[in-house]
XYZ file of C-alpha atoms in Angstrom:
302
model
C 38.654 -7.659 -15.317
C 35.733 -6.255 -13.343
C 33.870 -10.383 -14.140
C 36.993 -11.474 -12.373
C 36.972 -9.203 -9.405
C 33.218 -10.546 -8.772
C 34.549 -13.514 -8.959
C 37.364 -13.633 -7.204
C 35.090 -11.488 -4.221
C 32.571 -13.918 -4.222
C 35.105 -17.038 -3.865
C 36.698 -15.137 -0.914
C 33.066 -14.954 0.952
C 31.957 -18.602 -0.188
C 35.518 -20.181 0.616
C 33.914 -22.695 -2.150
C 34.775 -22.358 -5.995
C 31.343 -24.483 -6.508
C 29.180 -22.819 -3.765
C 30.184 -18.884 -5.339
C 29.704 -20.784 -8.812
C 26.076 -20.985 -7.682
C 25.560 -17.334 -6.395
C 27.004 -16.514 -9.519
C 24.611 -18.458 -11.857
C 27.714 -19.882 -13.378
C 30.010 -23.700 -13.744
C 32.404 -23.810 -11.061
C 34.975 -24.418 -13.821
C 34.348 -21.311 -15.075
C 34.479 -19.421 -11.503
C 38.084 -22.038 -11.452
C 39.246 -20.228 -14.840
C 38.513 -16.683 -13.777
C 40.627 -17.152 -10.595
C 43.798 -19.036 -12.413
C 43.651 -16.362 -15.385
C 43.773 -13.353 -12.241
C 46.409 -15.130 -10.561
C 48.699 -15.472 -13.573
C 48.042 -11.562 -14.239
C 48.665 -11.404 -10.815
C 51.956 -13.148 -10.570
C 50.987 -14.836 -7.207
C 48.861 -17.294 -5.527
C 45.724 -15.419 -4.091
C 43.920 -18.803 -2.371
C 45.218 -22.159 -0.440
C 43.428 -24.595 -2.345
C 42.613 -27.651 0.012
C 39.975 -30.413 -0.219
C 37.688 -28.566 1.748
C 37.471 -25.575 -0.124
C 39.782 -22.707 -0.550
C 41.306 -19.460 1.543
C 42.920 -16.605 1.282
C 46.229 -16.128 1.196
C 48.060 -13.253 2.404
C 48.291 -11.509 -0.546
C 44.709 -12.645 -1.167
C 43.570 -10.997 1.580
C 45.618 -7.776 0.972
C 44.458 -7.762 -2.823
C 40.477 -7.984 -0.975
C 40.294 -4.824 0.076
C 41.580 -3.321 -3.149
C 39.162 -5.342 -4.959
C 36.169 -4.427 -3.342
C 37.296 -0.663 -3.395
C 37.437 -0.971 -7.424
C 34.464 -2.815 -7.893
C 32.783 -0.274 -5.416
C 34.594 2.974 -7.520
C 33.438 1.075 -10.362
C 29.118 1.043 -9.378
C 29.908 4.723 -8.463
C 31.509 5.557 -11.628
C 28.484 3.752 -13.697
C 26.004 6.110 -11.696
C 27.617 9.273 -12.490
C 27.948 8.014 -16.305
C 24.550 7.217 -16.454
C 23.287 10.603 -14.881
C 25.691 12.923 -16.648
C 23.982 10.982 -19.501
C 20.297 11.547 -17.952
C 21.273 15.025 -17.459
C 21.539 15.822 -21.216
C 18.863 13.327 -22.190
C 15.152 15.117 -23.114
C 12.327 12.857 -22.164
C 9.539 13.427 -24.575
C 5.721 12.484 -22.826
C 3.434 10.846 -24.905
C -0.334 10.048 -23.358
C -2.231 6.810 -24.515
C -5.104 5.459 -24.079
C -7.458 2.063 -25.337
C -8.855 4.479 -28.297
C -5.427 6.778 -28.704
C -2.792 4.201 -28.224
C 0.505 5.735 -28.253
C 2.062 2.172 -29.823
C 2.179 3.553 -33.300
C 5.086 6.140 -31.736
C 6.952 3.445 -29.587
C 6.974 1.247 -32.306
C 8.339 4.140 -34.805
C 10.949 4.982 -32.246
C 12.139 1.568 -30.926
C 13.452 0.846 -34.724
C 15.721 4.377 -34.819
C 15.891 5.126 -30.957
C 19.846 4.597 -30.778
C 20.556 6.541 -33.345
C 19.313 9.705 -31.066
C 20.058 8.668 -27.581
C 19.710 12.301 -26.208
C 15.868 11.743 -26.306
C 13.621 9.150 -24.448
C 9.847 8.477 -24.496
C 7.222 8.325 -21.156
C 4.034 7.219 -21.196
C 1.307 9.449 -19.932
C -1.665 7.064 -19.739
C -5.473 8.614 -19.846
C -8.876 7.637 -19.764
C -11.126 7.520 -22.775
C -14.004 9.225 -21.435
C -16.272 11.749 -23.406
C -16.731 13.957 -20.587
C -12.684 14.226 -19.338
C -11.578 14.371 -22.992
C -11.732 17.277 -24.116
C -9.821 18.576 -21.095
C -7.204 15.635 -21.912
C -6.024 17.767 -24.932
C -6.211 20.916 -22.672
C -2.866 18.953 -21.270
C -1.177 18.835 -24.629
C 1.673 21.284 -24.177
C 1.220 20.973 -20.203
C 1.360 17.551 -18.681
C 1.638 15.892 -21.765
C 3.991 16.470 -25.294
C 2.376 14.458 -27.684
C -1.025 12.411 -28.084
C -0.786 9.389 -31.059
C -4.281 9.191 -32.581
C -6.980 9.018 -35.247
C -8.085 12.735 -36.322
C -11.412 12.888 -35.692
C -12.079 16.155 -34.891
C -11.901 18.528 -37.680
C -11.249 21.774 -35.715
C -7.798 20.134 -33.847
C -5.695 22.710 -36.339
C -7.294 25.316 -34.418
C -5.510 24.701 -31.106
C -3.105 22.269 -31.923
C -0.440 21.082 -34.699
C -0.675 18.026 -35.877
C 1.625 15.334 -37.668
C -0.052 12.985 -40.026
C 1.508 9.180 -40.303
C -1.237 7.381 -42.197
C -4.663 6.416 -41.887
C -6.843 3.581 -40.491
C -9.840 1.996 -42.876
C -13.687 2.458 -41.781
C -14.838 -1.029 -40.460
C -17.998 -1.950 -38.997
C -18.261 -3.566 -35.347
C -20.883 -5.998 -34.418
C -21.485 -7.915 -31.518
C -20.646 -11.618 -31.601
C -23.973 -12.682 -31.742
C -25.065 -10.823 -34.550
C -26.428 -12.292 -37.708
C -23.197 -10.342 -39.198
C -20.488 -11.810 -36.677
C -18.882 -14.682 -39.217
C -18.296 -12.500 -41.952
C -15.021 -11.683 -42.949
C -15.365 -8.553 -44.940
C -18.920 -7.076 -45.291
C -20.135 -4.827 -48.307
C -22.597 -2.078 -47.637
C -25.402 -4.119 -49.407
C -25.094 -6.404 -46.395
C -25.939 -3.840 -43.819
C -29.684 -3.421 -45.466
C -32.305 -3.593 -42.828
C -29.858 -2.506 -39.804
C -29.384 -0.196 -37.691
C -25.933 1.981 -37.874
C -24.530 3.728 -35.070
C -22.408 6.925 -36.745
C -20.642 8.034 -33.607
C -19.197 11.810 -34.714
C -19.370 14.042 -31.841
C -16.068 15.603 -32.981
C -17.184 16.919 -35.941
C -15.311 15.239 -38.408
C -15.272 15.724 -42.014
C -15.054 11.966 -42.968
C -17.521 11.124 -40.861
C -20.037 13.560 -42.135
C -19.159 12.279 -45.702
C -19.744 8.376 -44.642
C -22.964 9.408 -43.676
C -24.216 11.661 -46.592
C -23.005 8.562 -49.033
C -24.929 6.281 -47.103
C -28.016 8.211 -46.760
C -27.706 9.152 -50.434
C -27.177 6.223 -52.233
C -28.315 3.005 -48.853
C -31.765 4.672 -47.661
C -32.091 0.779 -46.741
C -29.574 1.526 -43.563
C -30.605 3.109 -40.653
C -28.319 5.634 -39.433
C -28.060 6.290 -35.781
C -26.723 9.693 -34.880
C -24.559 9.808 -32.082
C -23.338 13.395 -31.387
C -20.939 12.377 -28.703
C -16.776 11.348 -28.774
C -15.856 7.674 -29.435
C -15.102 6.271 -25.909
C -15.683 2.699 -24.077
C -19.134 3.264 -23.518
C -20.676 3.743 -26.753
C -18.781 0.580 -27.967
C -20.552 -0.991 -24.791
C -24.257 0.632 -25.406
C -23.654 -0.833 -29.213
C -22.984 -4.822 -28.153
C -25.997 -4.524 -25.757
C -28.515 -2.991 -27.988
C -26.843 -5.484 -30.665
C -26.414 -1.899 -33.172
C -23.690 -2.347 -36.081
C -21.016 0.683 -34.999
C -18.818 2.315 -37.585
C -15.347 1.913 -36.048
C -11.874 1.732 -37.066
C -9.512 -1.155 -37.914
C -7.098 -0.022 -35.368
C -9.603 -0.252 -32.658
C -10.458 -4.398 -33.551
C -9.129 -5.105 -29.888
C -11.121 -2.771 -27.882
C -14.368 -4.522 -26.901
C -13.711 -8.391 -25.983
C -17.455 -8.637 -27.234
C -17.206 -6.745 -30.655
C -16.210 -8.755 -33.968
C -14.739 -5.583 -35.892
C -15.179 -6.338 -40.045
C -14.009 -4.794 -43.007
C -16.049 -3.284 -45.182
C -15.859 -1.983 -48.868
C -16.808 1.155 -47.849
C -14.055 3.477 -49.556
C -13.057 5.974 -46.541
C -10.553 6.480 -43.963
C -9.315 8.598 -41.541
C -5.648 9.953 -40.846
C -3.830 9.266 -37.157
C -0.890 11.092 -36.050
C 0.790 13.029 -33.734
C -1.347 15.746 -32.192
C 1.239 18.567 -30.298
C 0.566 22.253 -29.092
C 1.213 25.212 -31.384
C 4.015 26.190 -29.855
C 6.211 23.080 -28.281
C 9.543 23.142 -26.814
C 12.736 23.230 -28.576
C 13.725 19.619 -27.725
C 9.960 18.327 -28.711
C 9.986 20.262 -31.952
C 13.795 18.661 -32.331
C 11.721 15.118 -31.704
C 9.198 15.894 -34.361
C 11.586 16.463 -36.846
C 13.546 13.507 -36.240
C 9.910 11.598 -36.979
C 9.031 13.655 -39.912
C 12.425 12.816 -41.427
C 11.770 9.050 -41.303
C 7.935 8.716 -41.281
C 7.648 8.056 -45.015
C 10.221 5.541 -44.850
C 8.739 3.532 -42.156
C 5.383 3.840 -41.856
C 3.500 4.037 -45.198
C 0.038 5.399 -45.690
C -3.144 2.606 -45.665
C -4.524 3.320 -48.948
């Protein structure tokens, strides 16, 4: 009914069936249809057809008014639907970045989001920058609800909760002209002679052990400390001093200039949800919805 009110508004204004069938994207024999079926439910003519176009006909332009009323009572009504619905709805804020992209979330939440229409997701976008980082988790619990990311610093537990969804395999990065670049998977053996950027300024366990195994068992590979946080600028400082980077599959996008390869080197490191000790009642009500489902849908890289 509310189609045919358009319609029959639109007609009215246009005194054309064809020119309101083009501000209304559709045939004119449908817009013809619309205003036959209304005038049967009607019980009365509502337009002078004439080979010029059509008019109004006293009832029509009685029945105008009304129309326009209840298609304008109708708008109103959809507002106050959609913010008594906004009203109990609890917006969740998740921050992303190029190196913590929150996509791993959306993508969990897009498959079961109608099932829990009270919540919503917004993206709190942030730079990956060494220096501003660190004060980047001071918003967790602030600004921002939830970070999606790789856990590479081992003392996050400390200050914050965290929710583990899987983990991402240790690759290697090289720039496109390096000797390396073609290869599709590399095996330690083939790193022998080069130099090995181990970027692990967060302190992180798995990083550490990388490192030990290599030193213990490949003296042949140079490792390259770098006691600094991942961010855009050591993949940069890597593809200009043509350095092989330890990196992360999930990061094979992040340098237009970096050929990321996997390697047989048997490691990984978890990504989750990082929140604050002590969230809100509706974000600890989102978490549990995810923990719920997370084995289901998003299974561990082994």
């Amino acid at each position: 009914m509310i189609e045919q009110l358009k319609t029959f508004v639109q007609v009215a204004e246009s005194g054309s069936f064809s020119k309101a069938a083009e501000k209304l994207f559709i045939s004119s024999t449908a817009v013809m249809k619309q205003m036959n079926l209304l005038e049967k439910q009607a019980g009365i003519p509502l337009f002078i057809r004439t080979n010029h176009g059509v008019r109004l006909t006293k009832a029509g332009i009685s029945f105008i008014k009304d129309a326009k009323f209840m298609l304008q009572y109708f708008q109103e009504s959809l507002i106050r639907m959609h913010q008594s619905a906004q009203a109990n709805r609890h917006i969740v804020r998740a921050g992303t970045s190029m190196l913590n992209p929150c996509k791993v979330l959306i993508d969990l939440w897009n498959g079961i989001s109608d099932l829990y229409p009270q919540f919503g997701i917004n993206i709190v976008h942030f730079e990956d920058d060494a220096h501003t980082l660190p004060t980047t988790y001071r918003m967790i619990g602030q600004s921002l609800d939830i970070i999606a990311g790789p856990f590479l610093t081992d003392n996050l537990k400390d200050y914050y909760r965290v929710l583990e969804l899987g983990s991402y395999r240790v690759c290697c990065a090289v720039s496109r002209q390096h000797r390396l670049a073609s290869r599709k998977t590399l095996s330690v053996k083939d790193l022998y002679g080069e130099k090995l950027a181990v970027v692990n300024g967060g302190e992180s366990a798995v990083i550490h052990d990388i490192r030990d195994f290599l030193i213990m068992n490949h003296p042949q590979i140079r490792i390259k400390d770098v006691p600094r946080l991942y961010d855009l600028d050591v993949f940069n400082r890597c593809e200009e001093s043509n350095t092989v980077m330890l990196t992360l599959e999930a990061w094979a996008d992040i340098h237009p200039s970096l050929v990321t390869i996997p390697s047989d080197l048997d490691f990984a490191v978890p990504y989750g949800l990082i929140y604050p000790l002590h969230p809100s009642k509706e974000v600890e009500q989102f978490l549990e919805i995810i923990k719920e489902i997370q084995g289901n849908v998003l299974p561990k890289v082994e």
